Amino acid sequence: MQRIEYGPDPSQFGELTWPPGAPRGVVVVVHGGFWKAAYDLALGRPLAADLADRDWVVWNVEYRRVGNGGGAPQTLQDLTAALERLRDPELDLDLSTVVGLGHSAGGHLATWAGGGGVLTQVISQAGVLDLESAHRDRLGDGAVEAFLGHPPGPADAAYDPIALAPLDIPVWCVHGRADDVVPLSQSEEYVDRVQAAGGRAELVVVEGDHDAVIDTGSAAWDRTVSILDLVG
């Protein structure tokens, strides 16, 4: 594992893990935690280790969060910069397959970043994909308002995945049936919006709660791995 900075702030770095075998592609892991500084990329390390063992190069990304200089637009700027860092010739990465894998708020960020031209697929794990409905439902105890700095409105469409749907790349929405932190409706409504607009999105409902999808010993995680097998 190699720590690589993509900016001057202490939170602007990622951990790049190389596999033991020939790389199948790159997975960009974006951790969740409702964009709050209390949570960091340690959440993504078990995923990174598991995926590297499966011959993926893994870029586990940290970013500025609410409470340490983050929020909109800073957090989104960080995701853009972290993805652009992968283009560095010194890293010598094959970017023909770059999958964004984000959990919860990380699912929001990975899906949002899917329009930036680096990612070739997105897997949202229990992602917050509709900021307005997430705000109405008070997800994360008002996390959306804290992230935006105000209640969401039409001017925030550029930050909201459902408003940006469909992307030009496929999106898989993996979501636990028993999730009581981010409701399944977040993924259902996003997929419905994408499909109605002629885009490519698939809802993958798994058994388990909010964190089952990032438990590398769970059947829910196995479903995510099976999606990666399709693309790499």
Tab-separated table of C-alpha atoms in Angstrom:
chain	number	residue	atom	x	y	z
A	1	MET	CA	0.000	0.000	0.000
A	2	GLN	CA	1.315	3.407	-1.015
A	3	ARG	CA	0.093	6.722	0.386
A	4	ILE	CA	-0.183	9.334	-2.348
A	5	GLU	CA	-1.174	12.986	-1.924
A	6	TYR	CA	-3.359	14.672	-4.517
A	7	GLY	CA	-3.412	18.104	-2.824
A	8	PRO	CA	-1.882	20.105	0.044
A	9	ASP	CA	-4.609	19.564	2.663
A	10	PRO	CA	-3.980	16.748	5.181
A	11	SER	CA	-7.158	15.033	3.961
A	12	GLN	CA	-6.206	15.177	0.291
A	13	PHE	CA	-4.584	11.789	-0.125
A	14	GLY	CA	-5.358	8.212	-0.989
A	15	GLU	CA	-3.929	4.765	-0.423
A	16	LEU	CA	-2.992	2.886	-3.591
A	17	THR	CA	-2.800	-0.881	-3.183
A	18	TRP	CA	-1.353	-3.101	-5.901
A	19	PRO	CA	-2.455	-6.712	-6.346
A	20	PRO	CA	-0.122	-9.712	-6.286
A	21	GLY	CA	-1.124	-10.718	-9.814
A	22	ALA	CA	-1.788	-8.974	-13.112
A	23	PRO	CA	-4.268	-6.116	-12.482
A	24	ARG	CA	-7.818	-6.572	-13.713
A	25	GLY	CA	-8.453	-2.832	-13.484
A	26	VAL	CA	-8.755	-0.108	-10.876
A	27	VAL	CA	-11.380	0.178	-8.142
A	28	VAL	CA	-11.768	3.581	-6.490
A	29	VAL	CA	-13.107	3.045	-2.967
A	30	VAL	CA	-14.972	6.049	-1.533
A	31	HIS	CA	-15.885	5.652	2.129
A	32	GLY	CA	-19.121	6.799	3.716
A	33	GLY	CA	-20.049	8.431	6.997
A	34	PHE	CA	-22.539	11.113	5.855
A	35	TRP	CA	-19.644	13.338	4.703
A	36	LYS	CA	-18.643	13.863	8.360
A	37	ALA	CA	-15.063	14.289	9.597
A	38	ALA	CA	-15.708	11.673	12.291
A	39	TYR	CA	-15.351	8.973	9.611
A	40	ASP	CA	-12.317	8.353	7.432
A	41	LEU	CA	-10.814	6.022	4.862
A	42	ALA	CA	-10.135	3.367	7.488
A	43	LEU	CA	-13.663	2.250	6.583
A	44	GLY	CA	-12.405	1.363	3.119
A	45	ARG	CA	-9.272	-0.545	4.088
A	46	PRO	CA	-10.909	-3.973	4.525
A	47	LEU	CA	-12.517	-3.564	1.102
A	48	ALA	CA	-9.218	-2.492	-0.431
A	49	ALA	CA	-7.406	-5.504	1.017
A	50	ASP	CA	-10.049	-7.928	-0.222
A	51	LEU	CA	-10.163	-6.427	-3.702
A	52	ALA	CA	-6.383	-6.343	-4.038
A	53	ASP	CA	-6.359	-10.053	-3.213
A	54	ARG	CA	-8.730	-10.441	-6.173
A	55	ASP	CA	-6.182	-8.718	-8.453
A	56	TRP	CA	-7.656	-5.229	-8.516
A	57	VAL	CA	-5.559	-2.109	-8.096
A	58	VAL	CA	-7.368	-0.184	-5.360
A	59	TRP	CA	-7.350	3.582	-4.807
A	60	ASN	CA	-8.873	4.132	-1.343
A	61	VAL	CA	-9.626	7.852	-1.273
A	62	GLU	CA	-9.699	10.298	1.611
A	63	TYR	CA	-11.260	13.737	1.194
A	64	ARG	CA	-12.159	16.860	3.145
A	65	ARG	CA	-15.311	16.287	5.136
A	66	VAL	CA	-17.832	18.368	7.064
A	67	GLY	CA	-15.922	19.538	10.127
A	68	ASN	CA	-12.461	19.651	8.545
A	69	GLY	CA	-12.885	21.930	5.548
A	70	GLY	CA	-15.241	19.792	3.508
A	71	GLY	CA	-18.802	20.011	2.293
A	72	ALA	CA	-20.021	21.254	-1.069
A	73	PRO	CA	-18.170	22.066	-3.229
A	74	GLN	CA	-14.855	21.216	-1.523
A	75	THR	CA	-15.549	17.503	-1.034
A	76	LEU	CA	-16.595	17.149	-4.664
A	77	GLN	CA	-13.515	19.032	-5.830
A	78	ASP	CA	-11.423	16.577	-3.850
A	79	LEU	CA	-13.038	13.577	-5.539
A	80	THR	CA	-12.330	15.116	-8.926
A	81	ALA	CA	-8.691	15.766	-8.009
A	82	ALA	CA	-8.268	12.271	-6.550
A	83	LEU	CA	-9.519	10.696	-9.767
A	84	GLU	CA	-7.345	12.923	-11.928
A	85	ARG	CA	-4.335	11.818	-9.868
A	86	LEU	CA	-4.751	8.362	-11.372
A	87	ARG	CA	-3.762	9.820	-14.751
A	88	ASP	CA	-0.246	10.581	-13.476
A	89	PRO	CA	2.160	8.847	-15.910
A	90	GLU	CA	4.414	7.908	-13.000
A	91	LEU	CA	1.697	5.608	-11.655
A	92	ASP	CA	1.565	3.784	-15.000
A	93	LEU	CA	-2.021	2.643	-14.495
A	94	ASP	CA	-4.207	1.067	-17.145
A	95	LEU	CA	-7.376	3.159	-16.892
A	96	SER	CA	-9.469	1.241	-19.383
A	97	THR	CA	-11.506	-0.146	-16.433
A	98	VAL	CA	-11.962	2.184	-13.455
A	99	VAL	CA	-14.846	1.320	-11.146
A	100	GLY	CA	-16.112	3.780	-8.553
A	101	LEU	CA	-17.216	1.884	-5.447
A	102	GLY	CA	-18.849	4.056	-2.794
A	103	HIS	CA	-20.807	3.291	0.363
A	104	SER	CA	-23.544	5.538	1.773
A	105	ALA	CA	-22.303	9.132	1.337
A	106	GLY	CA	-19.459	7.563	-0.611
A	107	GLY	CA	-22.094	6.162	-2.956
A	108	HIS	CA	-23.295	9.722	-3.502
A	109	LEU	CA	-19.758	10.865	-4.255
A	110	ALA	CA	-18.848	7.960	-6.528
A	111	THR	CA	-22.061	8.307	-8.529
A	112	TRP	CA	-21.646	12.058	-8.795
A	113	ALA	CA	-18.067	11.521	-10.010
A	114	GLY	CA	-19.318	9.114	-12.666
A	115	GLY	CA	-19.896	12.051	-14.962
A	116	GLY	CA	-16.285	13.208	-14.829
A	117	GLY	CA	-14.751	11.021	-17.501
A	118	VAL	CA	-12.399	8.872	-15.424
A	119	LEU	CA	-14.783	6.218	-14.100
A	120	THR	CA	-16.061	3.585	-16.504
A	121	GLN	CA	-18.617	2.052	-14.098
A	122	VAL	CA	-20.084	2.881	-10.706
A	123	ILE	CA	-21.228	0.589	-7.908
A	124	SER	CA	-23.191	2.501	-5.293
A	125	GLN	CA	-23.539	0.597	-2.025
A	126	ALA	CA	-26.536	1.931	-0.099
A	127	GLY	CA	-25.813	5.308	-1.663
A	128	VAL	CA	-27.432	8.637	-0.828
A	129	LEU	CA	-28.537	9.342	-4.391
A	130	ASP	CA	-31.340	11.862	-3.911
A	131	LEU	CA	-30.314	14.773	-1.708
A	132	GLU	CA	-33.748	16.382	-1.518
A	133	SER	CA	-35.523	13.256	-0.309
A	134	ALA	CA	-32.597	12.443	2.014
A	135	HIS	CA	-33.039	15.889	3.552
A	136	ARG	CA	-36.793	15.448	3.925
A	137	ASP	CA	-36.189	12.115	5.664
A	138	ARG	CA	-33.539	13.674	7.948
A	139	LEU	CA	-30.972	11.041	7.003
A	140	GLY	CA	-27.836	11.246	9.111
A	141	ASP	CA	-29.553	13.691	11.491
A	142	GLY	CA	-29.538	16.541	8.992
A	143	ALA	CA	-26.377	15.477	7.171
A	144	VAL	CA	-27.490	16.797	3.783
A	145	GLU	CA	-28.057	20.313	5.096
A	146	ALA	CA	-24.671	20.207	6.846
A	147	PHE	CA	-22.995	19.020	3.635
A	148	LEU	CA	-24.562	21.715	1.462
A	149	GLY	CA	-24.549	24.443	4.103
A	150	HIS	CA	-28.300	24.966	3.621
A	151	PRO	CA	-31.417	22.943	2.805
A	152	PRO	CA	-31.232	21.515	-0.715
A	153	GLY	CA	-32.967	23.294	-3.542
A	154	PRO	CA	-32.904	23.629	-7.337
A	155	ALA	CA	-29.549	25.435	-7.220
A	156	ASP	CA	-27.964	22.277	-5.778
A	157	ALA	CA	-28.844	20.061	-8.740
A	158	ALA	CA	-25.192	19.965	-9.802
A	159	TYR	CA	-24.391	18.092	-6.586
A	160	ASP	CA	-27.315	15.665	-6.678
A	161	PRO	CA	-26.927	12.322	-8.505
A	162	ILE	CA	-30.624	11.878	-9.219
A	163	ALA	CA	-30.765	15.315	-10.841
A	164	LEU	CA	-27.763	14.408	-13.005
A	165	ALA	CA	-29.178	11.060	-14.122
A	166	PRO	CA	-28.593	9.330	-16.400
A	167	LEU	CA	-24.831	9.047	-16.631
A	168	ASP	CA	-23.056	7.890	-19.772
A	169	ILE	CA	-21.718	4.883	-17.834
A	170	PRO	CA	-23.541	2.013	-16.102
A	171	VAL	CA	-24.459	2.237	-12.423
A	172	TRP	CA	-25.237	-0.685	-10.123
A	173	CYS	CA	-27.103	0.172	-6.927
A	174	VAL	CA	-26.464	-2.503	-4.299
A	175	HIS	CA	-28.707	-2.004	-1.282
A	176	GLY	CA	-29.635	-3.989	1.794
A	177	ARG	CA	-33.289	-4.858	2.165
A	178	ALA	CA	-33.157	-4.135	5.932
A	179	ASP	CA	-31.223	-0.848	5.675
A	180	ASP	CA	-32.655	1.586	8.240
A	181	VAL	CA	-29.913	4.225	7.787
A	182	VAL	CA	-30.290	4.949	4.071
A	183	PRO	CA	-33.638	3.540	2.883
A	184	LEU	CA	-33.841	1.241	-0.112
A	185	SER	CA	-36.011	3.865	-1.800
A	186	GLN	CA	-32.889	5.958	-2.423
A	187	SER	CA	-31.578	3.319	-4.822
A	188	GLU	CA	-34.990	2.321	-6.199
A	189	GLU	CA	-35.910	5.842	-7.216
A	190	TYR	CA	-32.497	6.531	-8.732
A	191	VAL	CA	-32.642	3.395	-10.866
A	192	ASP	CA	-36.191	4.197	-11.943
A	193	ARG	CA	-35.110	7.696	-13.005
A	194	VAL	CA	-32.134	6.396	-14.991
A	195	GLN	CA	-34.089	3.663	-16.743
A	196	ALA	CA	-36.954	6.021	-17.604
A	197	ALA	CA	-34.421	8.310	-19.266
A	198	GLY	CA	-32.911	5.463	-21.274
A	199	GLY	CA	-29.772	5.133	-19.175
A	200	ARG	CA	-28.066	2.080	-17.727
A	201	ALA	CA	-28.701	1.303	-14.072
A	202	GLU	CA	-29.539	-1.856	-12.168
A	203	LEU	CA	-30.949	-2.328	-8.691
A	204	VAL	CA	-29.342	-5.180	-6.756
A	205	VAL	CA	-31.246	-5.845	-3.520
A	206	VAL	CA	-29.347	-7.930	-0.980
A	207	GLU	CA	-30.177	-9.275	2.442
A	208	GLY	CA	-28.847	-7.295	5.366
A	209	ASP	CA	-28.599	-3.841	6.878
A	210	HIS	CA	-26.686	-0.691	5.976
A	211	ASP	CA	-23.241	-2.107	6.691
A	212	ALA	CA	-23.785	-5.607	5.284
A	213	VAL	CA	-22.705	-4.379	1.860
A	214	ILE	CA	-19.219	-3.505	3.157
A	215	ASP	CA	-18.776	-6.595	5.302
A	216	THR	CA	-16.258	-8.565	3.255
A	217	GLY	CA	-17.433	-11.800	4.846
A	218	SER	CA	-21.069	-11.347	3.849
A	219	ALA	CA	-23.203	-12.591	0.987
A	220	ALA	CA	-24.006	-8.938	0.250
A	221	TRP	CA	-20.317	-8.259	-0.393
A	222	ASP	CA	-20.180	-11.335	-2.626
A	223	ARG	CA	-22.820	-9.710	-4.831
A	224	THR	CA	-20.608	-6.653	-5.237
A	225	VAL	CA	-17.680	-8.892	-6.125
A	226	SER	CA	-19.828	-10.644	-8.722
A	227	ILE	CA	-20.587	-7.303	-10.364
A	228	LEU	CA	-16.875	-6.550	-10.507
A	229	ASP	CA	-16.341	-9.937	-12.133
A	230	LEU	CA	-18.652	-8.810	-14.931
A	231	VAL	CA	-16.584	-5.727	-15.737
A	232	GLY	CA	-13.056	-6.947	-15.016
